[in-house]
XYZ file of C-alpha atoms in Angstrom:
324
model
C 16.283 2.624 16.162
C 14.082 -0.068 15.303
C 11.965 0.405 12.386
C 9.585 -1.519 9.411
C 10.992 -0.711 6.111
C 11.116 -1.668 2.623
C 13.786 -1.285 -0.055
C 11.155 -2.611 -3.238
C 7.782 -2.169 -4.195
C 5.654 -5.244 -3.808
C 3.020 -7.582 -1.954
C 3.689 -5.998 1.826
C 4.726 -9.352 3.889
C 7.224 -10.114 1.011
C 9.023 -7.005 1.154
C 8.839 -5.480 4.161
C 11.497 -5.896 7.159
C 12.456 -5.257 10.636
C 15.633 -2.880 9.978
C 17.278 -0.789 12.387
C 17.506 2.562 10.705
C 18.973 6.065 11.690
C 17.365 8.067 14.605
C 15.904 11.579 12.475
C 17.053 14.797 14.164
C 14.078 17.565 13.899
C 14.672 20.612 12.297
C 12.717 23.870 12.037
C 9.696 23.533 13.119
C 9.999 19.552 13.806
C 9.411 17.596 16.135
C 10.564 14.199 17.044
C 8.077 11.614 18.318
C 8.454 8.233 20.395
C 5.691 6.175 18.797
C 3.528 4.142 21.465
C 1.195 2.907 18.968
C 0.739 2.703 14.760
C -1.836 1.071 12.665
C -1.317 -0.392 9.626
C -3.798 0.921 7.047
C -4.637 0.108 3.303
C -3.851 3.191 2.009
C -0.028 2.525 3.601
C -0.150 -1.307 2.095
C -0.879 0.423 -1.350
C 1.767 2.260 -0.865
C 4.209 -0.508 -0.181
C 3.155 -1.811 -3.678
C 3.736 1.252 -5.697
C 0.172 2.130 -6.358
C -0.632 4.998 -4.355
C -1.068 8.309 -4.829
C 2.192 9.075 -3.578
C 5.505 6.898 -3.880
C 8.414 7.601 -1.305
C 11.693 7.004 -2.536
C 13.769 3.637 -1.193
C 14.490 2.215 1.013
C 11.002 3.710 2.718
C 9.907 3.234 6.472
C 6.025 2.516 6.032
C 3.367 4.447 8.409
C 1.415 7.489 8.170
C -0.254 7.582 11.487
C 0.299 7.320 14.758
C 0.061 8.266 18.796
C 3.095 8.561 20.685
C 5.093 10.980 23.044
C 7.595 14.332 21.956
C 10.705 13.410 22.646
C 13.098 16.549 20.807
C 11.886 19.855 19.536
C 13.424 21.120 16.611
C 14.386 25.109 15.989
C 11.302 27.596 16.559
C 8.922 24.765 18.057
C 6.823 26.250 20.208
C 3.654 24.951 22.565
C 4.998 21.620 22.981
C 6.747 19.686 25.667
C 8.724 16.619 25.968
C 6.584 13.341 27.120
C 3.411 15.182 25.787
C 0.716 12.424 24.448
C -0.192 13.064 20.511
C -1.796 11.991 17.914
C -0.429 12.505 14.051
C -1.370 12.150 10.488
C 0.063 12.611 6.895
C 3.809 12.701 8.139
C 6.141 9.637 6.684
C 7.403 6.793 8.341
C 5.434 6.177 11.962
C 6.459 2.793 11.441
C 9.430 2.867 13.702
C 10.729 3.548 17.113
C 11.237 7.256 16.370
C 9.634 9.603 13.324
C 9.895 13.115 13.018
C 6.452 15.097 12.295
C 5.679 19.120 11.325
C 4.819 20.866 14.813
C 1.772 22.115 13.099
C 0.714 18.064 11.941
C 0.582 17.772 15.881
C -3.224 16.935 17.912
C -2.536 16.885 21.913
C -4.688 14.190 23.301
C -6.402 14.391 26.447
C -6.316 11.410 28.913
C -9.652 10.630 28.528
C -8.462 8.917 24.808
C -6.951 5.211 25.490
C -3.725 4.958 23.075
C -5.630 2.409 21.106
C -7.868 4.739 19.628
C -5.636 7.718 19.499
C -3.358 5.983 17.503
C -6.434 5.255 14.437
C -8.412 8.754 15.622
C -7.175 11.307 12.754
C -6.230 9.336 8.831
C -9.787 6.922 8.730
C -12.314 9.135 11.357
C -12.005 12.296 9.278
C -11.643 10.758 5.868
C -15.090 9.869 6.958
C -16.044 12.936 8.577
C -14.939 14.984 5.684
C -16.537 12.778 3.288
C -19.969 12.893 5.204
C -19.846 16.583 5.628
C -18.915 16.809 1.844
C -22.241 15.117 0.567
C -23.875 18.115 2.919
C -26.948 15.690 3.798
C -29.997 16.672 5.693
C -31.278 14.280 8.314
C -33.884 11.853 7.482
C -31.601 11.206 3.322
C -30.449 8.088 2.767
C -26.932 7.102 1.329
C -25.371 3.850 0.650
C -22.146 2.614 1.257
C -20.227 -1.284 0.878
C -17.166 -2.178 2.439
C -19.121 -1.109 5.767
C -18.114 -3.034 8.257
C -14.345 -1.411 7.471
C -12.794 1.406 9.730
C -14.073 3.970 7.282
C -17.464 2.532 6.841
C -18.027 2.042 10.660
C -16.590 5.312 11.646
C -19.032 7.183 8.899
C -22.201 5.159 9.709
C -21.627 5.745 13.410
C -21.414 9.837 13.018
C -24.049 9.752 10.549
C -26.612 7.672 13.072
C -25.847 11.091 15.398
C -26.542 13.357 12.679
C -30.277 11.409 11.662
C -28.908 10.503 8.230
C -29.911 7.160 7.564
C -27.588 4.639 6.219
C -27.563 1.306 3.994
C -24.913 -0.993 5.352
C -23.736 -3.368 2.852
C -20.992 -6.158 4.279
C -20.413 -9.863 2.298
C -21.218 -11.806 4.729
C -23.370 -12.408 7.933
C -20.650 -12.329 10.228
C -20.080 -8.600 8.760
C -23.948 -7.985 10.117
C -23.312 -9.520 13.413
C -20.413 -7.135 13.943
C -22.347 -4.026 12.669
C -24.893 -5.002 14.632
C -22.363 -5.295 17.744
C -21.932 -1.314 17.339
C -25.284 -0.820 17.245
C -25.657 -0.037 13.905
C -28.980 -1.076 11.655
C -29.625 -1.324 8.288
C -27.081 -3.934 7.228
C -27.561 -5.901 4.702
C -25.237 -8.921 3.318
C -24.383 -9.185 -0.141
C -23.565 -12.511 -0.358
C -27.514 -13.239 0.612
C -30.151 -13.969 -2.555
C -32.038 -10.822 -3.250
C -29.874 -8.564 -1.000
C -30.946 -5.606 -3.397
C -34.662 -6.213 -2.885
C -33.632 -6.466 0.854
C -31.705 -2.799 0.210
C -35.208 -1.198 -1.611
C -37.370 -2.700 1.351
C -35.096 -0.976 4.194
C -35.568 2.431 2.585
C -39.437 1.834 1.441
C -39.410 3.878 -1.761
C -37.078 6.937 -0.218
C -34.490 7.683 -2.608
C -30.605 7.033 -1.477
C -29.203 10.054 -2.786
C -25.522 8.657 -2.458
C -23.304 5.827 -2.227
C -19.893 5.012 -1.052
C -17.864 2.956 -3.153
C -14.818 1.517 -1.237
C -14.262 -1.967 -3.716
C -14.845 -1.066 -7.044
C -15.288 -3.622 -10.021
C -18.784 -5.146 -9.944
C -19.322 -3.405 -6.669
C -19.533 0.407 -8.146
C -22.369 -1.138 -10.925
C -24.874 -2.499 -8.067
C -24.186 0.901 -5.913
C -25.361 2.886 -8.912
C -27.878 0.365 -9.984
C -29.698 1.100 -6.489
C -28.868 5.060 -6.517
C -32.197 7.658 -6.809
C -32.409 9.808 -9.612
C -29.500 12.402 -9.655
C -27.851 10.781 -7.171
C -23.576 11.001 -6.424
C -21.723 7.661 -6.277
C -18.594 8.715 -5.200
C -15.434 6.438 -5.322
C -13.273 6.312 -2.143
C -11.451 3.390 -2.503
C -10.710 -0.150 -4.729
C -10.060 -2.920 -2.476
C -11.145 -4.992 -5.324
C -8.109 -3.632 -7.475
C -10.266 -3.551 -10.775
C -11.700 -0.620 -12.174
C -15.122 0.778 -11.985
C -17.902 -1.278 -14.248
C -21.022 0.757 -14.009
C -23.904 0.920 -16.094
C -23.806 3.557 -19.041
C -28.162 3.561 -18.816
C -28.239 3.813 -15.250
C -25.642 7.301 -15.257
C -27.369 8.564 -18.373
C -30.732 8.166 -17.308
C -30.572 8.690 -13.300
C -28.810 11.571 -14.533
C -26.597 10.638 -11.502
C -22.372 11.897 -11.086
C -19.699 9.692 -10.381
C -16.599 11.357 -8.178
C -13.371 10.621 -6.250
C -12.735 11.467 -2.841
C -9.419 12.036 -1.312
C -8.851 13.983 1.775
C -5.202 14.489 1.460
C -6.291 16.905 -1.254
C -9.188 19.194 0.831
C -8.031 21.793 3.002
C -11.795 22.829 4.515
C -15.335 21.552 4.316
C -18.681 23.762 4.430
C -16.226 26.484 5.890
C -14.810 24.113 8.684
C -11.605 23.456 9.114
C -9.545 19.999 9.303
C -8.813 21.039 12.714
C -12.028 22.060 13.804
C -13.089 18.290 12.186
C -10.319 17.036 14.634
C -11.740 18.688 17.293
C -15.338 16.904 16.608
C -13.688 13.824 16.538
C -12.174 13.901 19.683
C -15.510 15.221 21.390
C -16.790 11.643 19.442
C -13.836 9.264 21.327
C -14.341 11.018 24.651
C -17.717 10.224 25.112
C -17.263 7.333 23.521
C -19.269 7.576 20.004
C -16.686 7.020 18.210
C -15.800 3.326 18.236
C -12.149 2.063 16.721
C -11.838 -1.565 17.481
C -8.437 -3.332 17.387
C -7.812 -6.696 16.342
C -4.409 -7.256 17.203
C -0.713 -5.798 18.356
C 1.980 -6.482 17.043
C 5.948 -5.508 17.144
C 7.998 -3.688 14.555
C 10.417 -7.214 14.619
C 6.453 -8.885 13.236
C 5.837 -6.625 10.735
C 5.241 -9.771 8.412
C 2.976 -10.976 10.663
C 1.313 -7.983 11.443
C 1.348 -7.056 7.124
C -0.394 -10.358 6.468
C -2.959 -9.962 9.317
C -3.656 -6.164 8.063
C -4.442 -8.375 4.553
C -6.539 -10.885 6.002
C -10.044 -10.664 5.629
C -12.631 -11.377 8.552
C -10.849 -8.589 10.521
C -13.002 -6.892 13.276
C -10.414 -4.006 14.019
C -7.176 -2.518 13.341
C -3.814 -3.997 13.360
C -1.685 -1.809 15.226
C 2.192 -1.500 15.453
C 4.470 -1.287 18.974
C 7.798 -0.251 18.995
C-alpha cells in the first residue's frame, strides 16, 4: 500500500517519503480502515522531529487522525461493518492507504458530516473542547488566547461564542483578523499593531481575563501573563515558537496567578463527561454547522513533501489534508 513514512528524525519535508509499505492485518479487537482523508497536524510534524511526547520507533508512517471506510474486522469486533464512514484519533500511522485502529478508537459519522471536516473533527475540536470545559468558565468571563486564528484557537473561540464566554483573539497580523472576522468571530486583535495591549484592556473595559491560552511560547507566554487578572491560569498548550516560556517572575508572584500544561492525550473525563460524550457535542457542532474546519489544500500521499512544507507555511487559512 501506499504510505508517507520516515526512517529519521528531522525537519518533515527533508525526511519524509512516499514508500509503499506492508498492508496491517487487524487483530483482536482491530479494525482495518481505508483512509479517504488525513490532515497533517503540528503535533504529528513534532513528531517527525523527535520532539514529541511520544517517539515511534523507525521507519514510522506519520498520521494520527483521520476519516475513512472499515475495510477488515479483526477477532471479537463487533458493531461495525465493512464500507462504514468513520472518524479516528490517537491510533498510529493514518498516513497511508490502509491503518489499522482499536474498535473502541472508532466515531461512526453520519452523512450529514462532509469528509473534509470529519477527517479534522476529533484530535484539534476536543483538545479545545476539553480545554474550555477544563477552565470550567461561567458566561459573561473573559480568557485570552494567541495563536487564534489556528485550528485550535478557531475551534475554541467558536464553542466558547455559544457558551457566552467572551474571548480575546490575538493573531500577528491583519490578515489573521480578516479571517477571524470571516467566521464571525470578534474581539481580535493583531499583535503586530502599536499598542495592541492597550487595544486588548479597551475590548474587555476593566473585566478581568481570568485565563489565557498559550499556543507559541517564548515572548508570547510573558505578554499573556502580563495582561492576565489577578489569580488568573495561563495555561501552556503548545510552542510553535520552539523556545521556552519567558514570563515575568513579578507578574506570577504578585497576580498570584498559576501557570499549567494541557495535554488531552493524558485526560480521560472532564467535569464528569466523558471523551465520548465530548465527541458527541462535537458532532451536534459540525451538523448544524457551528463548528467550522476550513481546508487549505489536498494533497496525495506521493506529495507528502509538498503537502509537509505547506502544513509549515505560515499564512494558512485551513488544514492540509492527505488522500490516498
Amino acid at each position: 500500500m501506499k504510505s508517507a513514512l520516515h526512517r529519521r528524525f528531522g525537519h518533515p519535508p527533508e525526511v519524509l517519503e512516499a514508500a509503499d509499505s506492508p498492508l496491517p492485518q487487524p487483530g483482536p479487537g482491530e479494525v482495518r480502515i481505508r483512509m479517504r482523508l488525513a490532515p497533517i497536524h503540528n503535533h504529528e510534524l513534532w513528531t517527525v522531529r523527535g520532539h514529541y511526547g511520544y517517539k515511534p520507533e523507525l521507519p514510522a508512517i506519520g498520521g494520527t487522525e483521520a476519516c475513512g471506510d472499515v475495510d477488515a474486522l479483526g477477532d471479537g469486533v463487533a458493531g461495525f461493518v465493512p464500507g462504514q464512514r468513520v472518524a479516528v484519533v490517537g491510533v498510529h500511522g493514518t498516513w497511508a492507504e490502509y491503518f489499522l485502529a482499536p474498535a473502541r478508537s472508532l466515531v461512526p459519522l453520519p452523512d450529514g458530516i462532509p469528509d473534509e471536516i470529519a477527517a479534522q473533527l476529533v484530535a484539534m475540536p476536543l483538545s479545545a473542547l476539553m480545554l474550555l470545559e477544563s477552565l470550567a468558565l461561567l458566561p459573561g468571563q473573559w480568557i485570552m488566547q494567541n495563536a487564534a486564528n489556528g485550528a485550535v484557537g478557531k475551534t475554541l473561540a467558536l464553542i466558547a461564542k455559544t457558551r457566552g464566554i467572551e474571548v480575546v483573539n490575538l493573531v500577528r497580523s491583519p490578515a489573521g483578523v480578516a479571517e477571524m472576522e470571516e467566521l464571525g468571530l470578534p474581539h481580535v486583535v493583531a499583535t503586530q499593531d502599536e499598542g495592541w495591549k492597550k487595544a486588548v484592556r479597551a475590548l474587555t473595559a476593566g473585566a478581568p481575563i481570568v485565563a489565557a491560552i498559550d499556543s507559541i511560547g517564548g515572548s508570547a507566554s510573558g505578554d499573556l501573563l502580563s495582561l492576565l487578572g489577578d489569580g488568573g491560569t495561563l495555561v501552556s498548550f503548545g510552542s510553535m515558537s520552539g523556545e521556552a516560556m519567558q514570563v515575568s517572575s513579578g507578574d506570577l508572584i504578585f497576580k498570584q496567578a498559576t501557570i499549567k500544561g494541557f495535554w488531552a492525550s493524558r485526560i480521560g473525563s472532564i467535569n464528569g463527561k466523558s471523551r465520548t460524550e465530548l465527541i458527541g457535542e462535537l458532532i451536534r457542532l459540525a451538523l448544524d454547522g457551528t463548528l467550522k474546519l476550513p481546508v487549505e489544500a489536498t494533497c496525495a500521499l506521493d506529495d507528502i513533501k509538498v503537502a509537509a512544507e505547506a502544513a509549515l507555511a505560515g499564512g494558512r487559512r485551513g488544514k492540509i489534508l492527505l488522500k490516498p
